[in-house]
């Protein structure tokens, strides 16, 4: 169980996952959330993180901070993806250990699985094959964090949990059409096409890759379920939605959500990334947890958020 008075540090609380944690923890009555914006605390800076832990003494740390982005951002900024993530997670995991933090949640990524892993991907297939080249530096950083949590659990007896979420979406996502993930990128692109009466929208890649999408509030629900039930084994845990869809079908669904009725074409000069990446969720299924938001309603909520926050994003 987590105590409602625990000092919970949500690192990276301004992003997609961090905001979802803050929403839910506040709603559930957790009263001691510790939050720091980027301008107040640079998580890549070891000295700053040491000082922060000595002052704030969190009981629980949830690592939502990191450099994230879609397929284009990953292959355009590989150095930033590996450096920022290695620094942030190393500082947070090590200072958590030194500061006696009892529980920590670390997020790995499905891109850490081998490019051609058997589908659905089981946790034990991590580190059994080569990675998708477009996001290899990010994946290597994510695997390092997973191994760091496991090693600290082994050597120091900590309970640092690694969650491997499937592709996420929801409010507070990055709606940049170049650097964001496919759902926010397409929402913005298709909304723009609707507003400007464009006859056609070009979708990146062949449209044939399939992705499984999880609404971010469901991810938070799964994490709290695991923490509240004191489930712990020193292995990563996949979190998925069981909702797999091709990029082509997704583009149609987002067109309907947005109300765009023009033509969709596919730009095969843009990379596809991994052909498939659905996660096996047997571990959570057996514990009795399931995602509750279907893709159509999650897209509706995300589009609504986009419409209400466009002013901030543009
Ligand atoms: O969301 P996305 O960048 O994530 O792309 P990945 C998913 C698929 O959508 C790819 C296609 O096949 C893209 O070619 N796609 C079509 C688009 N239109 C768009 C668009 O407008 N924007 C984007 N971004 N894609 C990321 C990794 O891979 O997944 C990260 O690069 C991370 O490291 C994340 O692990 C979860 O699933 O391909």
Short mmCIF file of C-alpha atoms and ligand atoms in Angstrom, two decimals:
data_model
loop_
_atom_site.label_atom_id
_atom_site.label_comp_id
_atom_site.label_asym_id
_atom_site.label_seq_id
_atom_site.Cartn_x
_atom_site.Cartn_y
_atom_site.Cartn_z
CA UNK A 1 0.00 0.00 0.00
CA UNK A 2 1.04 3.59 -0.49
CA UNK A 3 0.22 5.91 2.36
CA UNK A 4 -1.87 8.94 1.40
CA UNK A 5 0.66 11.11 3.26
CA UNK A 6 3.73 9.62 1.47
CA UNK A 7 6.03 12.18 -0.08
CA UNK A 8 5.67 11.30 -3.76
CA UNK A 9 8.05 12.92 -6.24
CA UNK A 10 6.55 12.90 -9.74
CA UNK A 11 9.64 13.68 -11.82
CA UNK A 12 8.62 15.22 -15.15
CA UNK A 13 5.14 16.22 -14.02
CA UNK A 14 4.48 18.56 -16.97
CA UNK A 15 4.43 15.87 -19.68
CA UNK A 16 1.92 13.31 -20.90
CA UNK A 17 2.57 10.69 -18.20
CA UNK A 18 3.48 13.13 -15.40
CA UNK A 19 0.30 15.14 -15.82
CA UNK A 20 -1.79 11.98 -15.77
CA UNK A 21 -0.13 10.91 -12.50
CA UNK A 22 -0.70 14.30 -10.90
CA UNK A 23 -4.39 14.32 -11.97
CA UNK A 24 -5.00 10.89 -10.53
CA UNK A 25 -2.94 11.20 -7.33
CA UNK A 26 -4.66 14.49 -6.46
CA UNK A 27 -8.08 13.00 -7.23
CA UNK A 28 -7.32 10.00 -5.00
CA UNK A 29 -6.31 12.24 -2.09
CA UNK A 30 -2.53 11.95 -1.97
CA UNK A 31 -1.56 15.12 -0.19
CA UNK A 32 2.22 15.29 -0.40
CA UNK A 33 3.13 15.51 -4.06
CA UNK A 34 6.55 16.94 -4.82
CA UNK A 35 6.71 18.65 -8.21
CA UNK A 36 9.52 20.59 -9.88
CA UNK A 37 9.46 22.23 -13.29
CA UNK A 38 12.47 22.06 -15.57
CA UNK A 39 13.52 25.62 -14.73
CA UNK A 40 13.56 24.77 -10.99
CA UNK A 41 15.44 21.46 -11.21
CA UNK A 42 17.64 20.18 -14.03
CA UNK A 43 17.43 16.41 -13.68
CA UNK A 44 20.44 15.89 -15.96
CA UNK A 45 22.59 17.72 -13.39
CA UNK A 46 23.88 15.36 -10.72
CA UNK A 47 24.67 18.07 -8.14
CA UNK A 48 21.22 19.61 -8.48
CA UNK A 49 19.56 16.22 -8.03
CA UNK A 50 21.72 15.41 -4.98
CA UNK A 51 20.73 18.74 -3.41
CA UNK A 52 17.04 18.22 -4.23
CA UNK A 53 16.94 14.75 -2.60
CA UNK A 54 18.73 16.01 0.53
CA UNK A 55 16.15 18.80 0.88
CA UNK A 56 12.93 17.03 -0.10
CA UNK A 57 13.51 13.45 1.08
CA UNK A 58 10.84 11.74 -1.06
CA UNK A 59 9.43 8.34 -0.01
CA UNK A 60 8.32 7.35 -3.51
CA UNK A 61 9.74 8.42 -6.87
CA UNK A 62 7.87 8.13 -10.18
CA UNK A 63 10.14 8.78 -13.14
CA UNK A 64 8.06 10.39 -15.89
CA UNK A 65 10.92 12.66 -16.94
CA UNK A 66 12.98 11.98 -20.02
CA UNK A 67 13.58 12.93 -23.61
CA UNK A 68 10.77 11.35 -25.65
CA UNK A 69 9.49 11.71 -29.16
CA UNK A 70 8.23 9.97 -32.25
CA UNK A 71 10.09 8.23 -34.98
CA UNK A 72 11.38 11.45 -36.64
CA UNK A 73 12.67 12.98 -33.38
CA UNK A 74 14.39 9.70 -32.48
CA UNK A 75 16.47 9.50 -35.61
CA UNK A 76 17.10 13.28 -35.80
CA UNK A 77 18.32 13.79 -32.22
CA UNK A 78 19.93 10.44 -31.25
CA UNK A 79 22.60 12.06 -29.06
CA UNK A 80 20.02 13.94 -26.99
CA UNK A 81 17.87 10.83 -26.63
CA UNK A 82 20.71 8.75 -25.24
CA UNK A 83 22.41 11.44 -23.13
CA UNK A 84 19.36 13.04 -21.52
CA UNK A 85 17.72 9.74 -20.65
CA UNK A 86 20.87 8.13 -19.27
CA UNK A 87 21.61 11.18 -17.12
CA UNK A 88 18.08 11.67 -15.80
CA UNK A 89 17.39 8.06 -14.92
CA UNK A 90 20.87 7.47 -13.47
CA UNK A 91 20.63 10.53 -11.23
CA UNK A 92 17.12 9.66 -10.07
CA UNK A 93 17.63 5.96 -9.47
CA UNK A 94 20.97 6.37 -7.68
CA UNK A 95 19.88 9.29 -5.50
CA UNK A 96 16.68 7.41 -4.66
CA UNK A 97 18.77 4.51 -3.42
CA UNK A 98 21.11 6.78 -1.42
CA UNK A 99 18.12 8.66 0.00
CA UNK A 100 16.36 5.49 1.16
CA UNK A 101 13.44 5.78 -1.28
CA UNK A 102 11.28 2.72 -0.73
CA UNK A 103 9.46 2.52 -4.03
CA UNK A 104 10.29 3.83 -7.47
CA UNK A 105 8.52 3.46 -10.80
CA UNK A 106 10.62 3.55 -13.96
CA UNK A 107 9.19 3.49 -17.48
CA UNK A 108 10.95 1.48 -20.15
CA UNK A 109 9.56 1.46 -23.72
CA UNK A 110 8.39 -1.13 -26.23
CA UNK A 111 11.18 0.07 -28.53
CA UNK A 112 13.52 -1.78 -26.12
CA UNK A 113 12.19 -5.04 -27.56
CA UNK A 114 14.01 -6.60 -30.53
CA UNK A 115 12.76 -5.28 -33.87
CA UNK A 116 11.44 -8.71 -34.87
CA UNK A 117 10.40 -10.00 -31.42
CA UNK A 118 7.69 -12.67 -31.46
CA UNK A 119 4.24 -11.09 -31.11
CA UNK A 120 2.78 -10.39 -28.66
CA UNK A 121 6.08 -9.46 -26.98
CA UNK A 122 6.75 -11.17 -23.66
CA UNK A 123 8.98 -9.52 -21.09
CA UNK A 124 11.57 -12.27 -21.33
CA UNK A 125 12.27 -11.45 -24.99
CA UNK A 126 13.99 -8.20 -23.96
CA UNK A 127 17.69 -8.35 -24.89
CA UNK A 128 17.29 -11.31 -27.24
CA UNK A 129 17.83 -9.55 -30.59
CA UNK A 130 18.77 -6.40 -32.51
CA UNK A 131 16.82 -3.21 -32.02
CA UNK A 132 14.90 -1.05 -34.51
CA UNK A 133 17.64 1.28 -35.89
CA UNK A 134 15.52 4.49 -35.90
CA UNK A 135 15.30 4.46 -32.09
CA UNK A 136 18.30 2.38 -31.01
CA UNK A 137 19.97 5.10 -28.86
CA UNK A 138 16.72 5.72 -26.94
CA UNK A 139 16.15 1.99 -26.56
CA UNK A 140 19.70 1.44 -25.25
CA UNK A 141 19.17 4.16 -22.62
CA UNK A 142 15.83 2.62 -21.63
CA UNK A 143 17.40 -0.85 -21.31
CA UNK A 144 20.18 0.63 -19.14
CA UNK A 145 17.54 2.04 -16.76
CA UNK A 146 15.76 -1.29 -16.58
CA UNK A 147 19.03 -3.07 -15.77
CA UNK A 148 19.89 -0.40 -13.22
CA UNK A 149 16.60 -0.95 -11.37
CA UNK A 150 17.06 -4.71 -11.46
CA UNK A 151 20.66 -4.46 -10.26
CA UNK A 152 19.78 -2.17 -7.35
CA UNK A 153 16.92 -4.48 -6.39
CA UNK A 154 19.32 -7.45 -6.43
CA UNK A 155 22.20 -5.85 -4.60
CA UNK A 156 20.44 -3.38 -2.30
CA UNK A 157 17.01 -4.95 -1.78
CA UNK A 158 15.10 -1.97 -3.21
CA UNK A 159 11.70 -2.35 -4.91
CA UNK A 160 12.25 -0.35 -8.08
CA UNK A 161 9.61 -1.35 -10.57
CA UNK A 162 10.07 -1.25 -14.35
CA UNK A 163 6.91 -0.80 -16.40
CA UNK A 164 6.96 -1.28 -20.18
CA UNK A 165 3.99 0.62 -21.59
CA UNK A 166 2.85 0.18 -25.14
CA UNK A 167 2.49 3.37 -27.28
CA UNK A 168 0.79 6.05 -25.16
CA UNK A 169 -1.46 8.97 -26.02
CA UNK A 170 -3.72 11.46 -24.26
CA UNK A 171 -3.92 15.02 -22.91
CA UNK A 172 -0.62 16.93 -22.57
CA UNK A 173 0.99 14.90 -25.35
CA UNK A 174 3.43 16.66 -27.69
CA UNK A 175 1.34 17.81 -30.68
CA UNK A 176 4.35 18.92 -32.72
CA UNK A 177 3.85 17.50 -36.22
CA UNK A 178 7.55 16.72 -36.67
CA UNK A 179 8.72 15.55 -33.27
CA UNK A 180 5.63 14.05 -31.64
CA UNK A 181 4.24 10.54 -31.84
CA UNK A 182 1.77 9.45 -34.47
CA UNK A 183 -1.52 10.19 -32.66
CA UNK A 184 -0.85 13.80 -31.64
CA UNK A 185 0.98 14.44 -34.94
CA UNK A 186 -1.96 13.18 -36.99
CA UNK A 187 -4.55 14.98 -34.86
CA UNK A 188 -2.82 18.27 -35.51
CA UNK A 189 -2.18 17.58 -39.20
CA UNK A 190 -5.76 16.43 -39.89
CA UNK A 191 -7.28 19.25 -37.85
CA UNK A 192 -5.22 21.73 -39.88
CA UNK A 193 -6.37 20.06 -43.12
CA UNK A 194 -10.01 20.31 -42.01
CA UNK A 195 -9.71 23.99 -41.04
CA UNK A 196 -7.99 24.83 -44.33
CA UNK A 197 -10.19 22.62 -46.57
CA UNK A 198 -7.17 20.69 -47.88
CA UNK A 199 -8.16 17.92 -50.33
CA UNK A 200 -5.46 15.46 -49.24
CA UNK A 201 -3.21 14.64 -46.27
CA UNK A 202 0.04 12.71 -46.54
CA UNK A 203 0.58 10.11 -43.81
CA UNK A 204 4.16 9.04 -43.01
CA UNK A 205 5.22 5.55 -44.05
CA UNK A 206 3.36 2.74 -45.77
CA UNK A 207 0.47 2.64 -43.31
CA UNK A 208 1.02 -1.11 -42.77
CA UNK A 209 2.83 -1.10 -39.37
CA UNK A 210 0.55 -1.95 -36.49
CA UNK A 211 0.61 -0.31 -33.10
CA UNK A 212 -1.17 -0.94 -29.83
CA UNK A 213 -2.28 2.29 -28.15
CA UNK A 214 -2.90 2.85 -24.44
CA UNK A 215 -4.69 5.90 -23.05
CA UNK A 216 -2.33 7.48 -20.52
CA UNK A 217 -4.85 7.44 -17.64
CA UNK A 218 -5.03 3.66 -18.01
CA UNK A 219 -1.25 3.44 -17.64
CA UNK A 220 -1.45 5.37 -14.36
CA UNK A 221 -4.31 3.15 -13.20
CA UNK A 222 -2.17 0.05 -13.90
CA UNK A 223 0.81 1.47 -11.99
CA UNK A 224 -1.27 2.35 -8.95
CA UNK A 225 -2.92 -1.06 -9.10
CA UNK A 226 0.52 -2.69 -8.97
CA UNK A 227 1.78 -0.44 -6.18
CA UNK A 228 -1.40 -0.71 -4.10
CA UNK A 229 -1.39 -4.49 -4.38
CA UNK A 230 2.27 -4.61 -3.36
CA UNK A 231 2.99 -6.71 -6.43
CA UNK A 232 6.71 -7.04 -6.88
CA UNK A 233 9.04 -9.35 -8.73
CA UNK A 234 12.38 -8.18 -10.07
CA UNK A 235 11.22 -8.29 -13.70
CA UNK A 236 9.68 -5.66 -16.00
CA UNK A 237 5.89 -5.62 -16.42
CA UNK A 238 4.21 -4.88 -19.77
CA UNK A 239 1.13 -2.64 -19.79
CA UNK A 240 -1.05 -2.74 -22.90
CA UNK A 241 -4.58 -2.18 -24.07
CA UNK A 242 -5.11 -5.22 -26.32
CA UNK A 243 -6.12 -2.69 -29.02
CA UNK A 244 -3.88 -3.12 -32.05
CA UNK A 245 -4.53 -1.18 -35.23
CA UNK A 246 -2.66 -0.46 -38.47
CA UNK A 247 -1.44 3.09 -39.08
CA UNK A 248 -3.77 3.21 -42.09
CA UNK A 249 -6.80 2.30 -39.95
CA UNK A 250 -5.64 4.73 -37.29
CA UNK A 251 -5.48 7.55 -39.86
CA UNK A 252 -9.11 6.83 -40.83
CA UNK A 253 -10.22 6.72 -37.20
CA UNK A 254 -8.51 10.04 -36.42
CA UNK A 255 -10.04 11.56 -39.58
CA UNK A 256 -13.48 10.59 -38.25
CA UNK A 257 -12.66 11.96 -34.78
CA UNK A 258 -11.50 15.26 -36.21
CA UNK A 259 -14.19 15.44 -38.93
CA UNK A 260 -11.80 15.51 -41.90
CA UNK A 261 -13.20 13.87 -45.02
CA UNK A 262 -10.41 14.44 -47.56
CA UNK A 263 -8.13 11.81 -49.09
CA UNK A 264 -5.32 10.06 -47.18
CA UNK A 265 -2.13 9.21 -49.09
CA UNK A 266 0.94 7.37 -47.79
CA UNK A 267 4.48 8.72 -48.06
CA UNK A 268 6.72 5.66 -48.26
CA UNK A 269 9.87 7.82 -48.26
CA UNK A 270 9.24 8.22 -44.49
CA UNK A 271 10.26 5.38 -42.15
CA UNK A 272 7.81 2.80 -40.84
CA UNK A 273 9.76 1.81 -37.72
CA UNK A 274 8.97 -1.55 -36.14
CA UNK A 275 6.45 -3.55 -38.18
CA UNK A 276 4.58 -4.77 -35.08
CA UNK A 277 4.82 -4.16 -31.36
CA UNK A 278 1.98 -5.52 -29.33
CA UNK A 279 2.78 -6.45 -25.75
CA UNK A 280 1.85 -9.64 -23.97
CA UNK A 281 -0.03 -8.62 -20.83
CA UNK A 282 -0.40 -12.02 -19.15
CA UNK A 283 1.22 -10.80 -15.92
CA UNK A 284 -1.30 -7.99 -15.39
CA UNK A 285 -4.18 -10.07 -16.78
CA UNK A 286 -3.44 -12.68 -14.12
CA UNK A 287 -3.43 -10.03 -11.41
CA UNK A 288 -6.88 -8.90 -12.62
CA UNK A 289 -6.11 -5.56 -14.30
CA UNK A 290 -7.40 -4.42 -17.70
CA UNK A 291 -7.35 -1.11 -19.56
CA UNK A 292 -10.76 0.55 -19.60
CA UNK A 293 -10.55 3.23 -22.31
CA UNK A 294 -11.24 2.13 -25.86
CA UNK A 295 -9.31 3.80 -28.66
CA UNK A 296 -12.25 5.72 -30.16
CA UNK A 297 -13.20 7.34 -26.85
CA UNK A 298 -9.55 7.98 -25.90
CA UNK A 299 -9.03 9.73 -29.24
CA UNK A 300 -12.16 11.79 -28.61
CA UNK A 301 -10.87 12.91 -25.20
CA UNK A 302 -7.44 13.70 -26.66
CA UNK A 303 -8.92 15.74 -29.53
CA UNK A 304 -11.12 17.63 -27.07
CA UNK A 305 -8.05 18.47 -25.00
CA UNK A 306 -6.23 19.59 -28.15
CA UNK A 307 -9.12 21.89 -29.11
CA UNK A 308 -9.21 23.45 -25.64
CA UNK A 309 -5.46 23.96 -25.49
CA UNK A 310 -4.57 24.90 -29.04
CA UNK A 311 -3.79 28.45 -27.98
CA UNK A 312 -1.03 27.21 -25.68
CA UNK A 313 0.35 24.80 -28.26
CA UNK A 314 0.51 27.08 -31.31
O1 LIG B 1 4.33 7.24 -33.06
P1 LIG B 1 5.53 6.87 -33.80
O2 LIG B 1 6.50 7.96 -34.09
O3 LIG B 1 6.14 5.73 -32.94
O4 LIG B 1 5.14 6.25 -35.24
P2 LIG B 1 6.89 4.35 -33.11
C1 LIG B 1 4.29 5.17 -35.40
C2 LIG B 1 4.06 4.87 -36.86
O5 LIG B 1 3.22 5.91 -37.39
C3 LIG B 1 5.27 4.80 -37.77
C4 LIG B 1 3.72 6.36 -38.63
O6 LIG B 1 5.08 3.74 -38.67
C5 LIG B 1 5.22 6.15 -38.51
O7 LIG B 1 5.83 6.08 -39.79
N1 LIG B 1 3.26 7.74 -38.82
C6 LIG B 1 2.37 8.18 -39.74
C7 LIG B 1 3.62 8.82 -38.07
N2 LIG B 1 2.16 9.48 -39.64
C8 LIG B 1 2.90 9.92 -38.60
C9 LIG B 1 3.09 11.21 -37.99
O8 LIG B 1 2.50 12.22 -38.36
N3 LIG B 1 3.93 11.25 -36.92
C10 LIG B 1 4.59 10.15 -36.46
N4 LIG B 1 5.41 10.27 -35.40
N5 LIG B 1 4.45 8.93 -37.04
C11 LIG B 1 8.41 5.38 -31.30
C12 LIG B 1 9.86 5.38 -30.99
O9 LIG B 1 8.25 4.60 -32.39
O10 LIG B 1 7.64 4.78 -30.26
C13 LIG B 1 10.12 5.88 -29.64
O11 LIG B 1 10.55 6.08 -31.99
C14 LIG B 1 9.18 5.33 -28.58
O12 LIG B 1 11.44 5.62 -29.31
C15 LIG B 1 7.75 5.31 -29.02
O13 LIG B 1 9.57 4.05 -28.18
C16 LIG B 1 6.84 4.58 -28.07
O14 LIG B 1 6.05 3.36 -32.40
O15 LIG B 1 7.25 4.00 -34.50
#
